[in-house]
């Protein structure tokens, strides 16, 4: 039983001179928080990355910050626009058991409960206290915002059954040929898990995850097989198939904390989350291409092939923070996730974007993400070839990739170099 306190976007970001908590004590409270970043005003177009979501906007950060402030619980208000995915995606991931890594004793006490609430439900709850969610959202868009006690007491009762489970990351290594540089690694990654069995949709309760991410695993297996058949590059190649991505990047987080090689010896991470099952493309979508030297290096590699890197179409969805390369990036490793763009060979302009929107709305984290005989695997071959060639190029290069001067992970790299 605890009071519900609205904390806006729940962000403490000194580099943006933004603090939603101010000096208000929210210890022992349940926090109601908005997903995504505070909107950038006209006078500060680059506040919180402008249109692009920062980590401050991601749901894991909201819970982490609530813990740091001593809250006992937190509820995130969902809208499809702010979250970047529909409510049924939240239900598919959260209406079942939740998984987490063993708790680091150095971290603050965990929240007693955490969850999501629809925009409409939040409005109904707040109306009981004479508050308007729309008005609170407007107030939360200002640096002057302060937490709003609602006067509403939340009584939460539930029973948990705790099970200790073990799931495997699968790692393979191809040793490099250079006596000195073989102690450095280019790491490839793809997550092999999906959602298993969940709520039935049209009588189907098996969440196969054909695109997300059996396709990425198949691509990475092909990359590993092809790499083993070619002359060894100077640096070593590390193939990391991680578990529990869908539970919050748990497998990659665990690997970054407990790497099979020193984390500072990994010079780059190339992630594959969702292969191309729609045919060949003229462009790539690369998450993180503007954060390090990896972006320009990859652009130079594919340019002679008549390909280009297209800007991210929906940077407000925070895709960079939603796959396993992010765990490597937080540990200081320059990292990108490489996938197809939207300019498909032989297709009209806009066709690729339409396919992506349809997948997100109808098939993402749904039983309908499954194999079909009419899938066009020529794009998967093209993508695997690009990733293979890029990894080998990095493994043979005279220098290693670096973070850009303004990258949020640059300081972590200097720490990783000593580990």
Coordinates of C-alpha atoms in Angstrom, one line a residue:
X1 CA 0.0 0.0 0.0
X2 CA 1.6 3.3 -1.1
X3 CA 0.8 6.7 -2.6
X4 CA 0.9 7.1 -6.3
X5 CA 3.1 10.0 -7.4
X6 CA 3.3 11.2 -11.0
X7 CA 7.0 11.9 -12.0
X8 CA 6.7 13.0 -15.6
X9 CA 9.2 11.2 -17.7
X10 CA 11.2 10.1 -14.7
X11 CA 14.5 11.4 -16.0
X12 CA 17.5 12.6 -14.1
X13 CA 19.8 13.9 -16.9
X14 CA 22.4 16.4 -15.8
X15 CA 23.9 16.8 -19.2
X16 CA 20.6 18.1 -20.4
X17 CA 20.0 20.1 -17.2
X18 CA 16.9 18.1 -16.6
X19 CA 15.7 16.5 -13.3
X20 CA 12.1 15.3 -13.0
X21 CA 12.6 14.5 -9.4
X22 CA 14.0 17.8 -8.1
X23 CA 14.4 17.4 -4.3
X24 CA 11.1 15.6 -3.8
X25 CA 11.4 12.4 -1.7
X26 CA 9.6 9.6 -3.4
X27 CA 11.0 6.8 -1.2
X28 CA 8.2 4.3 -0.5
X29 CA 6.0 5.6 -3.3
X30 CA 4.6 4.1 -6.4
X31 CA 5.6 6.2 -9.4
X32 CA 3.5 6.9 -12.5
X33 CA 5.9 7.6 -15.3
X34 CA 5.7 8.4 -19.1
X35 CA 7.6 6.4 -21.6
X36 CA 10.0 8.1 -24.1
X37 CA 12.0 11.3 -23.6
X38 CA 10.7 14.7 -22.8
X39 CA 9.8 16.5 -26.1
X40 CA 12.4 18.9 -27.5
X41 CA 11.1 22.5 -27.6
X42 CA 11.6 24.7 -30.6
X43 CA 14.5 26.5 -29.0
X44 CA 16.4 23.3 -28.1
X45 CA 15.9 21.0 -31.1
X46 CA 18.6 18.6 -29.9
X47 CA 17.3 18.2 -26.3
X48 CA 17.4 14.5 -25.5
X49 CA 18.6 13.7 -29.0
X50 CA 15.9 15.7 -30.7
X51 CA 13.6 13.3 -32.6
X52 CA 15.8 10.3 -31.6
X53 CA 15.1 8.5 -28.4
X54 CA 17.9 8.3 -25.8
X55 CA 18.3 5.7 -23.1
X56 CA 16.4 8.1 -20.8
X57 CA 13.3 7.3 -22.8
X58 CA 13.5 3.5 -22.6
X59 CA 11.4 1.6 -20.1
X60 CA 14.3 -0.2 -18.4
X61 CA 15.7 3.2 -17.5
X62 CA 12.4 4.3 -16.0
X63 CA 12.5 1.3 -13.6
X64 CA 16.2 1.7 -12.8
X65 CA 15.7 5.4 -11.9
X66 CA 12.7 4.6 -9.8
X67 CA 14.9 2.1 -7.8
X68 CA 17.7 4.7 -7.4
X69 CA 15.1 7.1 -5.8
X70 CA 13.9 4.4 -3.4
X71 CA 10.4 3.9 -4.9
X72 CA 8.6 0.6 -4.1
X73 CA 6.9 0.4 -7.5
X74 CA 6.5 2.0 -10.9
X75 CA 3.9 2.0 -13.6
X76 CA 4.7 3.2 -17.1
X77 CA 1.9 4.9 -19.1
X78 CA 1.6 3.4 -22.5
X79 CA 0.7 5.0 -25.8
X80 CA 1.6 3.5 -29.1
X81 CA 3.1 6.8 -30.2
X82 CA 5.4 7.3 -27.3
X83 CA 6.3 3.6 -26.9
X84 CA 6.8 2.8 -30.6
X85 CA 4.8 -0.4 -30.4
X86 CA 1.1 -1.3 -29.7
X87 CA -0.4 -2.4 -26.4
X88 CA -0.6 -6.0 -27.5
X89 CA 3.2 -6.1 -27.7
X90 CA 3.4 -5.0 -24.1
X91 CA 0.8 -7.7 -23.2
X92 CA 2.7 -10.4 -25.1
X93 CA 5.9 -9.6 -23.1
X94 CA 4.5 -8.7 -19.6
X95 CA 1.4 -10.9 -19.1
X96 CA 3.5 -13.8 -18.1
X97 CA 6.4 -14.7 -15.9
X98 CA 9.2 -12.1 -15.8
X99 CA 12.9 -13.1 -15.9
X100 CA 15.9 -11.2 -14.5
X101 CA 19.5 -11.8 -13.7
X102 CA 20.8 -12.5 -10.2
X103 CA 20.7 -9.2 -8.3
X104 CA 23.9 -7.3 -7.9
X105 CA 24.1 -6.6 -4.2
X106 CA 25.8 -3.2 -4.9
X107 CA 22.6 -2.0 -6.6
X108 CA 19.7 -0.3 -4.8
X109 CA 16.8 -2.4 -3.5
X110 CA 14.6 -3.6 -6.3
X111 CA 11.1 -2.4 -6.9
X112 CA 8.5 -4.5 -5.3
X113 CA 6.5 -4.4 -8.5
X114 CA 6.7 -2.8 -11.9
X115 CA 4.4 -2.8 -14.8
X116 CA 2.5 -0.9 -17.5
X117 CA -0.8 0.9 -17.6
X118 CA -2.8 2.0 -20.7
X119 CA -3.3 5.7 -21.3
X120 CA -7.0 5.4 -20.9
X121 CA -6.7 3.5 -17.6
X122 CA -4.3 6.1 -16.2
X123 CA -6.7 8.8 -17.1
X124 CA -9.5 7.0 -15.2
X125 CA -7.3 6.5 -12.1
X126 CA -6.1 10.2 -12.1
X127 CA -9.6 11.5 -12.5
X128 CA -10.5 10.1 -9.1
X129 CA -8.1 12.7 -7.7
X130 CA -9.4 15.5 -9.9
X131 CA -6.3 15.3 -12.1
X132 CA -6.0 15.3 -15.9
X133 CA -3.4 13.1 -17.5
X134 CA -3.3 15.4 -20.5
X135 CA -2.6 18.4 -18.3
X136 CA 0.1 16.5 -16.4
X137 CA 1.8 15.4 -19.7
X138 CA 1.9 19.1 -20.7
X139 CA 3.4 20.1 -17.4
X140 CA 6.0 17.3 -17.6
X141 CA 7.3 18.8 -20.9
X142 CA 9.0 21.6 -18.9
X143 CA 12.3 21.7 -17.0
X144 CA 10.3 23.3 -14.1
X145 CA 8.2 20.2 -13.6
X146 CA 8.1 18.7 -10.1
X147 CA 6.6 15.4 -9.0
X148 CA 2.9 15.5 -8.4
X149 CA 1.5 13.6 -5.4
X150 CA -1.9 12.3 -6.5
X151 CA -3.3 11.5 -3.0
X152 CA -4.3 8.1 -4.4
X153 CA -3.3 5.1 -2.4
X154 CA -2.5 2.0 -4.4
X155 CA -3.1 -1.3 -2.7
X156 CA -1.2 -4.1 -4.6
X157 CA -1.5 -7.7 -3.6
X158 CA 0.1 -10.6 -5.5
X159 CA 1.9 -13.8 -4.9
X160 CA 5.2 -14.7 -6.7
X161 CA 6.6 -18.1 -7.3
X162 CA 10.3 -17.8 -7.8
X163 CA 12.2 -20.3 -9.9
X164 CA 15.9 -20.3 -10.6
X165 CA 16.5 -21.2 -14.3
X166 CA 19.5 -21.6 -16.4
X167 CA 19.7 -20.8 -20.1
X168 CA 22.8 -20.8 -22.3
X169 CA 24.7 -18.3 -24.3
X170 CA 26.4 -20.1 -27.1
X171 CA 29.9 -18.8 -28.1
X172 CA 32.3 -19.8 -30.8
X173 CA 35.7 -18.4 -31.7
X174 CA 37.8 -18.4 -34.8
X175 CA 41.4 -17.6 -33.8
X176 CA 43.1 -14.8 -35.8
X177 CA 46.3 -15.3 -37.8
X178 CA 48.4 -12.5 -36.4
X179 CA 50.5 -13.4 -33.3
X180 CA 49.9 -10.0 -31.8
X181 CA 46.4 -9.0 -33.0
X182 CA 44.8 -12.4 -32.5
X183 CA 44.2 -11.4 -28.9
X184 CA 41.7 -8.8 -30.2
X185 CA 38.2 -9.8 -31.3
X186 CA 35.5 -8.7 -33.6
X187 CA 32.3 -10.0 -32.0
X188 CA 29.2 -10.9 -33.9
X189 CA 25.9 -11.4 -32.0
X190 CA 22.3 -12.6 -32.5
X191 CA 19.7 -13.7 -30.0
X192 CA 18.3 -17.2 -30.3
X193 CA 15.3 -16.8 -28.0
X194 CA 11.8 -15.7 -28.6
X195 CA 8.6 -15.7 -26.5
X196 CA 7.7 -19.4 -26.4
X197 CA 4.1 -20.2 -25.6
X198 CA 1.8 -17.3 -24.8
X199 CA -1.8 -16.1 -25.1
X200 CA -3.5 -17.7 -28.1
X201 CA -4.3 -15.5 -31.1
X202 CA -6.8 -17.0 -33.5
X203 CA -6.1 -20.4 -31.8
X204 CA -2.3 -20.2 -32.2
X205 CA -0.3 -19.9 -28.9
X206 CA 3.2 -20.7 -30.3
X207 CA 5.3 -17.5 -30.7
X208 CA 7.8 -18.8 -33.3
X209 CA 9.8 -15.6 -33.9
X210 CA 10.7 -16.4 -37.5
X211 CA 11.9 -12.9 -38.2
X212 CA 12.6 -12.0 -34.6
X213 CA 15.1 -13.7 -34.5
X214 CA 15.4 -17.1 -36.1
X215 CA 16.4 -15.2 -39.3
X216 CA 19.2 -13.4 -37.5
X217 CA 20.5 -16.6 -36.0
X218 CA 20.4 -18.3 -39.5
X219 CA 22.3 -15.4 -41.0
X220 CA 24.9 -15.5 -38.3
X221 CA 25.4 -19.2 -38.6
X222 CA 26.0 -18.7 -42.3
X223 CA 28.5 -16.0 -41.5
X224 CA 30.3 -18.2 -39.1
X225 CA 30.4 -21.1 -41.5
X226 CA 31.7 -18.9 -44.4
X227 CA 34.3 -17.3 -42.1
X228 CA 35.6 -20.7 -41.2
X229 CA 36.1 -21.6 -44.8
X230 CA 38.1 -18.5 -45.6
X231 CA 41.7 -17.5 -44.7
X232 CA 41.8 -16.4 -41.1
X233 CA 41.9 -12.6 -40.6
X234 CA 44.5 -11.0 -38.4
X235 CA 42.2 -10.5 -35.4
X236 CA 40.0 -13.3 -34.0
X237 CA 36.3 -13.6 -34.7
X238 CA 33.8 -14.2 -31.8
X239 CA 30.3 -15.5 -32.5
X240 CA 27.9 -14.9 -29.6
X241 CA 24.4 -16.4 -29.8
X242 CA 22.7 -14.9 -26.7
X243 CA 19.6 -16.0 -24.8
X244 CA 16.8 -14.0 -23.1
X245 CA 17.0 -10.9 -25.3
X246 CA 13.2 -10.8 -25.2
X247 CA 13.3 -10.7 -21.4
X248 CA 15.4 -7.4 -21.4
X249 CA 18.7 -8.2 -23.1
X250 CA 19.6 -10.6 -20.2
X251 CA 21.9 -12.9 -22.2
X252 CA 23.9 -10.1 -23.7
X253 CA 24.0 -8.2 -20.3
X254 CA 25.3 -11.3 -18.7
X255 CA 27.9 -11.8 -21.4
X256 CA 29.1 -8.2 -21.1
X257 CA 29.5 -8.7 -17.3
X258 CA 31.1 -12.2 -17.7
X259 CA 32.8 -12.2 -21.1
X260 CA 34.7 -15.2 -22.4
X261 CA 37.5 -12.8 -23.4
X262 CA 38.5 -9.5 -21.7
X263 CA 35.8 -7.0 -22.7
X264 CA 38.5 -4.5 -23.5
X265 CA 39.9 -6.8 -26.2
X266 CA 36.6 -6.8 -28.2
X267 CA 37.2 -4.0 -30.8
X268 CA 33.7 -4.0 -32.3
X269 CA 30.3 -5.7 -32.1
X270 CA 28.2 -6.4 -35.1
X271 CA 24.6 -7.4 -34.2
X272 CA 21.9 -9.1 -36.3
X273 CA 18.4 -8.8 -35.0
X274 CA 15.9 -9.7 -37.7
X275 CA 17.3 -10.9 -41.1
X276 CA 15.9 -9.7 -44.4
X277 CA 13.1 -12.1 -45.6
X278 CA 11.7 -9.8 -48.3
X279 CA 14.4 -9.7 -51.0
X280 CA 17.5 -7.7 -52.0
X281 CA 17.8 -4.1 -51.0
X282 CA 19.7 -1.0 -52.2
X283 CA 20.2 0.3 -48.6
X284 CA 20.9 -0.8 -45.1
X285 CA 19.5 0.3 -41.8
X286 CA 22.3 0.4 -39.2
X287 CA 21.4 1.2 -35.6
X288 CA 24.3 3.2 -34.1
X289 CA 25.9 4.2 -37.4
X290 CA 26.2 7.9 -36.2
X291 CA 27.8 7.0 -32.8
X292 CA 31.2 5.6 -33.9
X293 CA 33.6 5.1 -36.8
X294 CA 31.7 1.9 -37.6
X295 CA 29.1 3.8 -39.6
X296 CA 31.4 5.5 -42.1
X297 CA 33.5 2.3 -42.4
X298 CA 30.4 0.2 -43.3
X299 CA 29.2 2.9 -45.7
X300 CA 32.6 2.8 -47.5
X301 CA 32.4 -1.0 -47.7
X302 CA 28.9 -1.2 -49.3
X303 CA 29.2 1.9 -51.6
X304 CA 31.0 0.0 -54.4
X305 CA 28.1 -2.5 -54.3
X306 CA 25.6 0.2 -55.1
X307 CA 24.3 0.2 -51.6
X308 CA 24.0 3.0 -49.0
X309 CA 23.1 3.4 -45.3
X310 CA 19.7 5.1 -44.9
X311 CA 18.8 7.3 -41.9
X312 CA 16.7 5.6 -39.3
X313 CA 13.1 6.1 -40.2
X314 CA 11.7 6.1 -36.7
X315 CA 14.5 7.3 -34.3
X316 CA 11.9 8.2 -31.8
X317 CA 11.3 4.5 -31.1
X318 CA 14.7 4.0 -29.6
X319 CA 15.6 0.9 -31.5
X320 CA 19.3 1.3 -30.7
X321 CA 18.6 0.5 -27.1
X322 CA 16.4 -2.5 -27.8
X323 CA 18.8 -5.2 -29.0
X324 CA 21.9 -7.0 -27.8
X325 CA 24.5 -4.6 -29.3
X326 CA 23.4 -2.1 -26.6
X327 CA 24.8 -4.4 -23.9
X328 CA 28.2 -4.3 -25.7
X329 CA 27.9 -0.5 -26.1
X330 CA 27.2 0.1 -22.4
X331 CA 30.4 -1.9 -21.7
X332 CA 32.3 0.5 -24.0
X333 CA 32.5 -1.7 -27.2
X334 CA 31.7 0.2 -30.4
X335 CA 28.6 -1.5 -31.6
X336 CA 26.0 -1.5 -34.4
X337 CA 23.1 -3.6 -35.4
X338 CA 22.9 -4.2 -39.1
X339 CA 19.7 -4.9 -41.0
X340 CA 18.0 -4.2 -44.3
X341 CA 16.7 -0.8 -45.3
X342 CA 13.5 0.0 -47.1
X343 CA 14.6 0.4 -50.7
X344 CA 13.9 -3.0 -52.1
X345 CA 15.1 -4.0 -55.5
X346 CA 12.2 -4.1 -58.0
X347 CA 9.7 -2.7 -55.6
X348 CA 8.0 0.7 -55.7
X349 CA 9.1 3.5 -53.4
X350 CA 7.5 3.2 -50.0
X351 CA 6.9 -0.6 -50.3
X352 CA 9.6 -1.5 -47.7
X353 CA 8.3 1.1 -45.2
X354 CA 4.8 -0.3 -45.6
X355 CA 6.0 -3.8 -44.9
X356 CA 7.8 -2.7 -41.8
X357 CA 4.8 -0.9 -40.5
X358 CA 2.5 -3.9 -41.2
X359 CA 4.9 -6.2 -39.4
X360 CA 5.2 -3.9 -36.3
X361 CA 1.4 -3.5 -36.1
X362 CA 0.3 -7.1 -36.8
X363 CA 3.1 -9.6 -36.4
X364 CA 5.8 -8.2 -34.0
X365 CA 5.8 -10.5 -30.9
X366 CA 2.8 -12.3 -32.2
X367 CA 2.2 -16.0 -33.2
X368 CA 2.0 -14.8 -36.8
X369 CA 5.7 -14.1 -37.0
X370 CA 6.3 -17.5 -38.5
X371 CA 7.9 -19.1 -41.5
X372 CA 6.1 -18.9 -44.9
X373 CA 7.2 -20.7 -48.1
X374 CA 6.9 -17.5 -50.1
X375 CA 9.7 -15.7 -48.0
X376 CA 12.4 -14.3 -50.3
X377 CA 15.8 -15.3 -48.8
X378 CA 17.9 -13.6 -51.4
X379 CA 18.0 -10.6 -49.0
X380 CA 19.2 -12.8 -46.2
X381 CA 22.1 -13.9 -48.3
X382 CA 22.9 -10.4 -49.2
X383 CA 22.8 -9.2 -45.6
X384 CA 25.0 -12.1 -44.4
X385 CA 27.6 -11.4 -47.0
X386 CA 27.8 -7.7 -46.0
X387 CA 28.1 -8.6 -42.3
X388 CA 30.8 -11.2 -43.1
X389 CA 32.8 -8.9 -45.3
X390 CA 32.5 -6.0 -42.7
X391 CA 33.7 -8.2 -39.9
X392 CA 36.6 -9.5 -41.8
X393 CA 37.5 -6.0 -42.9
X394 CA 37.6 -4.8 -39.3
X395 CA 39.6 -7.9 -38.2
X396 CA 42.3 -7.1 -40.8
X397 CA 42.3 -3.3 -40.3
X398 CA 45.4 -1.4 -39.1
X399 CA 43.4 0.5 -36.5
X400 CA 40.4 -0.3 -34.3
X401 CA 36.9 1.4 -34.3
X402 CA 36.4 4.4 -32.0
X403 CA 33.4 6.1 -30.5
X404 CA 32.6 9.6 -31.7
X405 CA 33.6 12.4 -29.3
X406 CA 29.9 13.0 -28.3
X407 CA 29.0 9.3 -28.0
X408 CA 27.4 8.5 -24.6
X409 CA 29.5 5.3 -24.3
X410 CA 32.9 6.8 -25.0
X411 CA 33.9 7.1 -21.3
X412 CA 33.0 3.4 -20.8
X413 CA 35.5 2.4 -23.4
X414 CA 38.5 3.8 -21.5
X415 CA 37.3 1.8 -18.5
X416 CA 36.8 -1.4 -20.6
X417 CA 40.4 -1.2 -21.9
X418 CA 41.7 -2.1 -18.4
X419 CA 39.4 -5.1 -18.0

